[in-house]
Short mmCIF file of C-alpha atoms and ligand atoms in Angstrom, two decimals:
data_model
loop_
_atom_site.label_atom_id
_atom_site.label_comp_id
_atom_site.label_asym_id
_atom_site.label_seq_id
_atom_site.Cartn_x
_atom_site.Cartn_y
_atom_site.Cartn_z
CA MET A 1 -3.74 21.96 -14.30
CA THR A 2 -6.09 24.17 -16.28
CA LYS A 3 -9.75 23.18 -16.49
CA ASN A 4 -12.65 24.84 -18.27
CA ILE A 5 -15.89 24.65 -16.32
CA ALA A 6 -19.29 25.52 -17.76
CA VAL A 7 -21.35 27.20 -15.05
CA ILE A 8 -25.15 27.14 -15.04
CA ARG A 9 -26.47 29.33 -12.24
CA GLY A 10 -30.11 28.83 -13.26
CA ASP A 11 -33.11 30.11 -11.32
CA GLY A 12 -34.31 30.65 -7.74
CA ILE A 13 -31.50 29.91 -5.27
CA GLY A 14 -29.28 28.67 -8.14
CA PRO A 15 -27.15 31.84 -8.48
CA GLU A 16 -26.60 32.16 -4.68
CA ILE A 17 -25.45 28.59 -4.13
CA VAL A 18 -23.30 28.42 -7.26
CA GLU A 19 -21.53 31.63 -6.19
CA GLN A 20 -20.38 29.96 -2.96
CA ALA A 21 -19.17 26.86 -4.82
CA LEU A 22 -17.14 29.04 -7.21
CA ARG A 23 -15.49 30.84 -4.29
CA VAL A 24 -14.52 27.45 -2.84
CA LEU A 25 -13.19 26.30 -6.24
CA ASP A 26 -11.18 29.52 -6.64
CA LYS A 27 -9.54 29.11 -3.25
CA THR A 28 -8.80 25.44 -4.01
CA ALA A 29 -7.20 26.44 -7.32
CA GLU A 30 -5.08 29.05 -5.53
CA LEU A 31 -3.91 26.57 -2.86
CA TYR A 32 -3.10 23.75 -5.29
CA GLY A 33 -1.78 25.76 -8.24
CA HIS A 34 -4.61 25.10 -10.71
CA THR A 35 -6.51 27.41 -13.04
CA PHE A 36 -10.26 27.04 -13.34
CA ASN A 37 -11.82 29.04 -16.19
CA TYR A 38 -15.58 29.57 -16.04
CA THR A 39 -17.98 29.95 -18.94
CA ASP A 40 -21.49 31.11 -18.05
CA VAL A 41 -24.32 29.11 -19.61
CA ASP A 42 -27.98 30.19 -19.60
CA MET A 43 -30.42 27.36 -18.92
CA GLY A 44 -33.90 27.09 -17.41
CA GLY A 45 -36.33 29.93 -16.75
CA CYS A 46 -33.66 32.61 -17.25
CA ALA A 47 -32.97 31.20 -20.74
CA ILE A 48 -36.70 31.14 -21.54
CA ASP A 49 -36.87 34.83 -20.60
CA LYS A 50 -33.78 35.67 -22.67
CA TYR A 51 -34.11 33.40 -25.71
CA GLY A 52 -37.59 31.84 -25.53
CA ASP A 53 -35.89 28.44 -25.13
CA PRO A 54 -34.81 26.64 -21.89
CA LEU A 55 -31.53 25.48 -23.47
CA PRO A 56 -30.59 26.93 -26.86
CA GLU A 57 -28.23 24.78 -28.93
CA LYS A 58 -25.30 27.20 -28.51
CA GLU A 59 -25.64 27.08 -24.71
CA LEU A 60 -25.71 23.25 -24.79
CA GLN A 61 -22.61 23.27 -27.00
CA LYS A 62 -20.70 25.33 -24.38
CA CYS A 63 -21.36 22.48 -21.93
CA ILE A 64 -20.32 19.75 -24.34
CA ASP A 65 -17.10 21.69 -25.10
CA SER A 66 -16.21 22.13 -21.42
CA ASP A 67 -14.20 19.85 -19.13
CA SER A 68 -17.27 19.61 -16.84
CA VAL A 69 -20.46 21.42 -15.91
CA LEU A 70 -21.46 22.86 -12.53
CA LEU A 71 -25.21 23.47 -12.20
CA GLY A 72 -27.26 25.19 -9.49
CA ALA A 73 -30.95 24.53 -10.17
CA VAL A 74 -33.66 25.58 -12.59
CA GLY A 75 -37.40 26.21 -12.54
CA GLY A 76 -39.97 28.23 -10.65
CA ASP A 77 -43.64 29.21 -10.55
CA LYS A 78 -43.11 31.98 -13.12
CA TRP A 79 -42.67 29.36 -15.86
CA ASN A 80 -45.33 26.88 -14.67
CA ASP A 81 -47.76 27.76 -17.43
CA VAL A 82 -45.39 27.59 -20.39
CA PRO A 83 -46.02 24.62 -22.74
CA GLY A 84 -44.42 21.28 -21.71
CA HIS A 85 -41.64 21.31 -24.32
CA MET A 86 -40.60 24.79 -23.15
CA ARG A 87 -40.52 24.19 -19.41
CA PRO A 88 -37.25 24.93 -17.56
CA GLU A 89 -36.89 21.25 -16.61
CA LYS A 90 -36.94 20.38 -20.32
CA GLY A 91 -33.61 22.23 -20.56
CA LEU A 92 -32.22 19.95 -17.87
CA LEU A 93 -33.38 16.78 -19.65
CA ARG A 94 -31.91 18.10 -22.92
CA LEU A 95 -28.63 18.89 -21.18
CA ARG A 96 -28.33 15.38 -19.71
CA GLU A 97 -29.20 13.79 -23.04
CA GLY A 98 -26.93 16.16 -25.03
CA MET A 99 -23.98 15.42 -22.74
CA GLY A 100 -24.82 11.69 -22.83
CA VAL A 101 -24.57 11.42 -19.05
CA TYR A 102 -26.47 8.20 -18.39
CA SER A 103 -25.27 7.50 -14.86
CA ASN A 104 -26.37 9.65 -11.93
CA ASN A 105 -24.56 9.00 -8.69
CA ARG A 106 -26.25 10.27 -5.52
CA PRO A 107 -24.68 9.56 -2.15
CA ALA A 108 -26.92 9.29 0.90
CA LYS A 109 -24.53 9.75 3.79
CA ILE A 110 -25.23 11.12 7.21
CA TRP A 111 -22.73 13.57 8.63
CA GLN A 112 -22.27 12.59 12.27
CA GLN A 113 -22.54 16.29 13.22
CA LEU A 114 -26.08 16.29 11.76
CA ALA A 115 -27.37 13.06 13.26
CA ASP A 116 -30.02 15.03 15.17
CA ALA A 117 -31.30 16.65 11.94
CA SER A 118 -32.45 13.27 10.58
CA PRO A 119 -36.18 12.62 10.98
CA LEU A 120 -35.37 8.97 11.77
CA LYS A 121 -35.13 7.53 15.28
CA LYS A 122 -31.69 7.77 16.87
CA SER A 123 -31.49 3.96 17.15
CA ILE A 124 -31.74 3.72 13.34
CA VAL A 125 -29.36 6.62 12.62
CA ASP A 126 -26.78 5.20 15.04
CA LYS A 127 -26.43 2.10 12.85
CA GLY A 128 -24.99 4.40 10.15
CA ILE A 129 -26.38 5.70 6.86
CA ASP A 130 -23.90 5.58 4.00
CA PHE A 131 -25.05 4.36 0.62
CA ILE A 132 -25.07 5.44 -3.00
CA ILE A 133 -27.96 5.43 -5.43
CA VAL A 134 -26.84 4.88 -9.02
CA ARG A 135 -29.73 6.11 -11.15
CA GLU A 136 -30.15 5.62 -14.91
CA LEU A 137 -30.54 9.16 -16.21
CA ILE A 138 -31.37 9.35 -19.90
CA GLY A 139 -33.86 6.55 -20.49
CA GLY A 140 -37.15 5.25 -19.14
CA ILE A 141 -40.42 7.07 -18.78
CA TYR A 142 -38.93 10.59 -18.68
CA PHE A 143 -37.57 10.08 -22.20
CA GLY A 144 -40.39 7.97 -23.67
CA GLU A 145 -43.19 9.36 -25.81
CA HIS A 146 -45.59 11.70 -23.97
CA LYS A 147 -48.99 12.47 -25.42
CA THR A 148 -52.44 13.63 -24.42
CA GLU A 149 -55.44 12.72 -26.56
CA GLY A 150 -58.80 13.97 -25.37
CA ASP A 151 -59.22 12.83 -21.80
CA THR A 152 -56.36 10.30 -21.94
CA ALA A 153 -52.65 10.91 -21.36
CA THR A 154 -49.85 8.43 -22.10
CA ASP A 155 -46.18 8.27 -21.09
CA VAL A 156 -44.06 5.44 -22.45
CA LEU A 157 -41.55 3.53 -20.28
CA LYS A 158 -39.00 1.75 -22.46
CA TYR A 159 -35.53 0.27 -21.80
CA SER A 160 -33.23 -1.70 -24.08
CA GLU A 161 -30.78 -4.36 -22.85
CA SER A 162 -27.81 -2.14 -23.77
CA GLU A 163 -29.18 0.83 -21.79
CA ILE A 164 -29.63 -1.43 -18.74
CA GLU A 165 -26.25 -3.06 -19.18
CA ARG A 166 -24.24 0.18 -19.22
CA ILE A 167 -25.85 1.49 -16.03
CA GLY A 168 -25.65 -1.99 -14.47
CA ARG A 169 -21.89 -1.99 -15.01
CA ILE A 170 -21.60 1.37 -13.22
CA GLY A 171 -23.57 -0.15 -10.32
CA PHE A 172 -21.26 -3.18 -10.07
CA GLU A 173 -18.09 -1.08 -10.44
CA THR A 174 -19.29 1.37 -7.78
CA ALA A 175 -19.99 -1.58 -5.43
CA GLN A 176 -16.52 -3.01 -6.15
CA LYS A 177 -14.99 0.24 -4.84
CA ARG A 178 -17.14 0.13 -1.69
CA ASN A 179 -18.50 -2.75 0.39
CA LYS A 180 -19.28 -4.98 -2.60
CA ARG A 181 -23.04 -5.15 -2.11
CA LEU A 182 -25.35 -4.12 -4.95
CA CYS A 183 -29.12 -3.95 -4.62
CA SER A 184 -30.98 -3.81 -7.93
CA VAL A 185 -34.35 -2.08 -7.52
CA GLU A 186 -37.24 -2.62 -9.93
CA LYS A 187 -40.91 -3.56 -10.16
CA SER A 188 -40.58 -6.94 -11.87
CA ASN A 189 -43.83 -8.24 -10.38
CA VAL A 190 -45.69 -5.82 -12.70
CA LEU A 191 -43.49 -4.27 -15.42
CA ASP A 192 -41.90 -5.93 -18.45
CA SER A 193 -39.14 -3.31 -18.47
CA SER A 194 -38.33 -4.33 -14.88
CA ARG A 195 -38.22 -8.04 -15.77
CA LEU A 196 -35.69 -7.20 -18.49
CA TRP A 197 -33.80 -5.05 -15.97
CA LYS A 198 -33.58 -7.97 -13.52
CA LYS A 199 -32.48 -10.43 -16.22
CA VAL A 200 -29.66 -8.13 -17.42
CA MET A 201 -28.46 -7.46 -13.85
CA HIS A 202 -28.24 -11.19 -13.13
CA SER A 203 -26.35 -11.96 -16.32
CA LEU A 204 -23.91 -9.12 -15.52
CA ALA A 205 -23.43 -10.52 -12.00
CA GLU A 206 -21.49 -13.45 -13.49
CA GLU A 207 -18.78 -10.96 -14.54
CA TYR A 208 -18.55 -9.47 -11.04
CA PRO A 209 -18.29 -12.51 -8.72
CA ASP A 210 -16.83 -10.33 -5.94
CA VAL A 211 -20.08 -8.31 -5.73
CA GLU A 212 -23.12 -9.70 -3.90
CA LEU A 213 -26.22 -8.85 -5.97
CA SER A 214 -29.69 -8.66 -4.40
CA ASP A 215 -33.07 -7.67 -5.88
CA MET A 216 -35.69 -5.48 -4.27
CA LEU A 217 -39.07 -4.24 -5.46
CA VAL A 218 -39.23 -0.46 -5.52
CA ASP A 219 -42.16 -0.19 -3.08
CA ASN A 220 -40.31 -2.35 -0.56
CA CYS A 221 -37.13 -0.29 -1.13
CA ALA A 222 -39.01 2.93 -0.30
CA MET A 223 -39.99 1.30 3.00
CA GLN A 224 -36.56 -0.22 3.75
CA ILE A 225 -34.82 3.16 3.27
CA VAL A 226 -36.65 4.50 6.32
CA LYS A 227 -36.81 1.23 8.26
CA ASN A 228 -33.25 -0.02 7.93
CA PRO A 229 -31.06 2.20 5.73
CA SER A 230 -27.81 0.70 7.04
CA GLN A 231 -28.51 -2.45 4.99
CA PHE A 232 -27.68 -0.62 1.72
CA ASP A 233 -24.27 -0.14 0.12
CA VAL A 234 -25.04 0.60 -3.55
CA VAL A 235 -28.52 0.74 -5.07
CA VAL A 236 -28.90 0.67 -8.85
CA THR A 237 -32.21 1.57 -10.43
CA GLU A 238 -34.00 3.10 -13.40
CA ASN A 239 -34.66 6.78 -13.95
CA MET A 240 -37.98 7.51 -12.25
CA PHE A 241 -37.52 5.07 -9.34
CA GLY A 242 -34.07 6.61 -8.74
CA ASP A 243 -35.47 10.12 -8.84
CA ILE A 244 -38.00 9.36 -6.13
CA LEU A 245 -35.85 7.11 -3.93
CA SER A 246 -32.91 9.53 -3.93
CA ASP A 247 -35.09 12.38 -2.64
CA GLU A 248 -36.34 10.07 0.10
CA ALA A 249 -32.77 9.00 0.90
CA SER A 250 -31.60 12.62 1.06
CA MET A 251 -34.22 13.52 3.62
CA ILE A 252 -33.20 10.81 6.09
CA THR A 253 -29.71 12.33 6.12
CA GLY A 254 -31.05 15.66 7.40
CA SER A 255 -31.59 18.07 4.52
CA ILE A 256 -31.94 17.97 0.79
CA GLY A 257 -29.59 20.98 0.78
CA MET A 258 -26.61 18.82 1.80
CA ILE A 259 -26.57 16.27 -1.02
CA PRO A 260 -24.38 16.53 -4.12
CA SER A 261 -24.60 14.46 -7.29
CA SER A 262 -22.51 13.56 -10.29
CA SER A 263 -23.69 12.46 -13.72
CA LEU A 264 -21.27 10.79 -16.08
CA GLY A 265 -21.33 9.07 -19.44
CA ALA A 266 -18.62 7.69 -21.66
CA THR A 267 -16.16 10.57 -21.11
CA THR A 268 -14.77 12.41 -18.08
CA CYS A 269 -16.90 15.48 -18.87
CA GLY A 270 -19.51 15.27 -16.13
CA LEU A 271 -22.48 17.20 -14.86
CA TYR A 272 -22.35 18.13 -11.18
CA GLU A 273 -25.34 19.50 -9.30
CA PRO A 274 -27.03 19.43 -5.89
CA ILE A 275 -30.07 17.15 -5.89
CA HIS A 276 -32.54 19.82 -4.80
CA GLY A 277 -34.50 22.22 -6.98
CA SER A 278 -34.51 26.00 -7.22
CA ALA A 279 -36.34 26.47 -3.87
CA PRO A 280 -38.32 29.58 -4.95
CA ASP A 281 -39.72 29.89 -1.40
CA ILE A 282 -36.30 30.95 -0.05
CA ALA A 283 -34.68 32.45 -3.17
CA GLY A 284 -32.89 35.79 -2.70
CA LYS A 285 -33.20 35.61 1.10
CA ASP A 286 -29.68 34.37 1.88
CA LEU A 287 -31.27 31.29 3.49
CA ALA A 288 -30.17 28.54 1.09
CA ASN A 289 -27.72 25.86 2.12
CA PRO A 290 -24.92 25.87 -0.48
CA ILE A 291 -23.23 22.69 0.81
CA GLY A 292 -24.87 20.34 -1.76
CA THR A 293 -23.39 22.53 -4.51
CA ILE A 294 -20.00 22.88 -2.81
CA LEU A 295 -19.82 19.09 -2.40
CA SER A 296 -20.85 18.69 -6.06
CA ALA A 297 -17.83 20.83 -6.98
CA ALA A 298 -15.69 18.49 -4.84
CA MET A 299 -17.12 15.50 -6.75
CA MET A 300 -16.16 17.23 -10.01
CA LEU A 301 -12.56 17.47 -8.83
CA ARG A 302 -12.57 13.83 -7.71
CA PHE A 303 -14.33 12.13 -10.63
CA SER A 304 -13.68 14.33 -13.67
CA PHE A 305 -10.39 16.08 -12.91
CA ASP A 306 -8.61 13.34 -10.95
CA MET A 307 -7.88 15.71 -8.06
CA PRO A 308 -8.66 13.55 -5.00
CA LYS A 309 -6.56 15.60 -2.54
CA GLU A 310 -8.33 18.78 -3.56
CA ALA A 311 -11.73 17.05 -3.20
CA ASP A 312 -10.74 15.76 0.26
CA ALA A 313 -9.71 19.30 1.25
CA ILE A 314 -13.15 20.67 0.35
CA GLU A 315 -14.95 17.87 2.22
CA ASP A 316 -12.72 18.45 5.26
CA ALA A 317 -13.51 22.19 5.13
CA VAL A 318 -17.25 21.37 5.16
CA SER A 319 -16.75 18.98 8.06
CA ALA A 320 -14.80 21.63 10.02
CA TYR A 321 -17.63 24.13 9.41
CA LEU A 322 -20.16 21.64 10.86
CA ASP A 323 -17.82 20.77 13.76
CA ALA A 324 -17.67 24.47 14.66
CA GLY A 325 -21.45 24.46 15.06
CA TYR A 326 -22.47 26.57 12.07
CA ARG A 327 -25.81 25.73 10.44
CA THR A 328 -27.98 27.23 7.71
CA ALA A 329 -31.69 27.45 8.58
CA ASP A 330 -32.60 24.08 7.02
CA ILE A 331 -30.37 22.15 9.43
CA MET A 332 -30.47 24.53 12.40
CA SER A 333 -30.81 22.98 15.85
CA GLU A 334 -30.54 24.14 19.44
CA GLY A 335 -27.17 25.46 20.56
CA MET A 336 -25.86 25.92 17.00
CA THR A 337 -24.98 29.21 15.28
CA GLN A 338 -27.29 30.11 12.42
CA VAL A 339 -25.63 31.54 9.30
CA GLY A 340 -26.82 32.53 5.85
CA CYS A 341 -25.76 31.17 2.47
CA ARG A 342 -22.94 33.66 1.94
CA LYS A 343 -21.51 33.32 5.45
CA CYS A 344 -21.55 29.53 5.03
CA GLY A 345 -19.47 30.02 1.86
CA ASP A 346 -17.12 32.43 3.72
CA ILE A 347 -16.41 29.95 6.51
CA ILE A 348 -15.92 26.92 4.27
CA THR A 349 -13.58 28.95 2.02
CA GLU A 350 -11.59 30.13 5.07
CA ASN A 351 -11.40 26.53 6.35
CA LEU A 352 -9.76 25.27 3.16
CA LYS A 353 -6.19 24.13 3.66
CA LYS A 354 -3.62 22.36 1.57
CA GLU A 355 -3.18 18.88 3.09
P1 NAD B 1 -36.99 22.09 -4.11
O1 NAD B 1 -35.93 21.06 -3.96
O2 NAD B 1 -36.64 23.31 -4.86
O3 NAD B 1 -37.50 22.55 -2.65
C1 NAD B 1 -38.10 21.64 -1.74
C2 NAD B 1 -37.95 22.19 -0.32
O4 NAD B 1 -36.59 22.07 0.08
C3 NAD B 1 -38.30 23.68 -0.21
O5 NAD B 1 -38.93 23.92 1.02
C4 NAD B 1 -36.95 24.37 -0.27
O6 NAD B 1 -36.92 25.62 0.40
C5 NAD B 1 -36.05 23.35 0.40
N1 NAD B 1 -34.69 23.41 -0.14
C6 NAD B 1 -34.28 22.97 -1.36
N2 NAD B 1 -32.98 23.23 -1.53
C7 NAD B 1 -32.55 23.85 -0.41
C8 NAD B 1 -31.29 24.37 0.01
N3 NAD B 1 -30.19 24.30 -0.76
N4 NAD B 1 -31.22 24.94 1.23
C9 NAD B 1 -32.28 24.99 2.04
N5 NAD B 1 -33.50 24.51 1.70
C10 NAD B 1 -33.64 23.95 0.49
O7 NAD B 1 -38.25 21.37 -4.78
P2 NAD B 1 -39.63 21.97 -5.31
O8 NAD B 1 -40.09 23.07 -4.38
O9 NAD B 1 -40.47 20.80 -5.55
O10 NAD B 1 -39.28 22.62 -6.72
C11 NAD B 1 -39.01 24.00 -6.93
C12 NAD B 1 -38.63 24.20 -8.40
O11 NAD B 1 -37.40 23.53 -8.68
C13 NAD B 1 -39.66 23.62 -9.37
O12 NAD B 1 -39.79 24.51 -10.45
C14 NAD B 1 -39.04 22.30 -9.80
O13 NAD B 1 -39.47 21.89 -11.08
C15 NAD B 1 -37.57 22.67 -9.82
N6 NAD B 1 -36.64 21.53 -9.68
C16 NAD B 1 -35.45 21.68 -10.31
C17 NAD B 1 -34.48 20.68 -10.17
C18 NAD B 1 -33.15 20.88 -10.83
O14 NAD B 1 -32.86 21.97 -11.30
N7 NAD B 1 -32.30 19.87 -10.85
C19 NAD B 1 -34.73 19.58 -9.36
C20 NAD B 1 -35.95 19.49 -8.69
C21 NAD B 1 -36.90 20.49 -8.85
#
């Protein structure tokens, strides 16, 4: 199969981690007889420097025209003082909106080899951590009106029934493929948008009788994720709650550097990216963990290109790397062998085998 992948290296550690993921994709293509063509796309701070715009229209179009997009990360202190509409992160929001990817899927799964890297007590980790957060990605407060007048600033949080319904369906369908438990997270004791959210989820539940739906307030969910994460199978929630909860969930699995994500809309053209940012504190030092990006590439093969065997092969190669005791600095522990970003990519690429 031939696939055209738009590649956004971005800023900070972005170029280093994307490079490793591309090496893994190239080796996978070689083993399985595919051709992956890459088109470089400028987005974020590097695009501001080059074009004065975090995502020029022609760069966005390259993404829309591709079979899928692989993204490292964008942003950094250098661009902190640019006006809001020009910030690197604005490019990311425009990309998600332009591609129409309304469903962000973030797994929170602990690798048994990394159980000791979790900040949670062993007794909690031993019960297992394996859930998915399905986050609405192109609505809510991040996309509402933002304005500052005098000493008052306003951000609008708005959801329509149809926006809630389409992400709700992804939540139910994801649960159907797993352990059939869906937890809908909102703040219906305070927010109108959350009351509408809850109403739509419950009316959808009638169409998915095989899925057990539960409700949880977002503040309680934040607590339950650290107290008893094994209770969750699939969590579905709105944009900002999902943003915050998924960072929390990533940390209990050991490191933010390990977690991939996929964002999909109505077509198979998806956006795949690790959940962390551009980590300017470690950029250019060969310290970054590229596994979140490598696993994002595996998700691309699984969800957009219908290549499950190839995706399994990449995940197995990551598992073999961890089994052999290799660790980047973020997940380093006693008795393990510390490696840099590039070496991590070398070993995972070497581990790849055709099943
Ligand atoms: P961050 O995720 O970049 O970093 C948080 C901490 O985690 C840092 O200590 C960093 O060194 C560490 N870390 C992150 N990824 C790592 C990896 N792969 N390997 C090892 N350690 C890793 O969050 P931040 O510091 O709040 O943000 C830095 C910049 O990234 C900001 O400009 C922010 O706006 C941007 N950002 C971008 C995205 C994105 O591109 N999707 C997401 C979040 C933040």
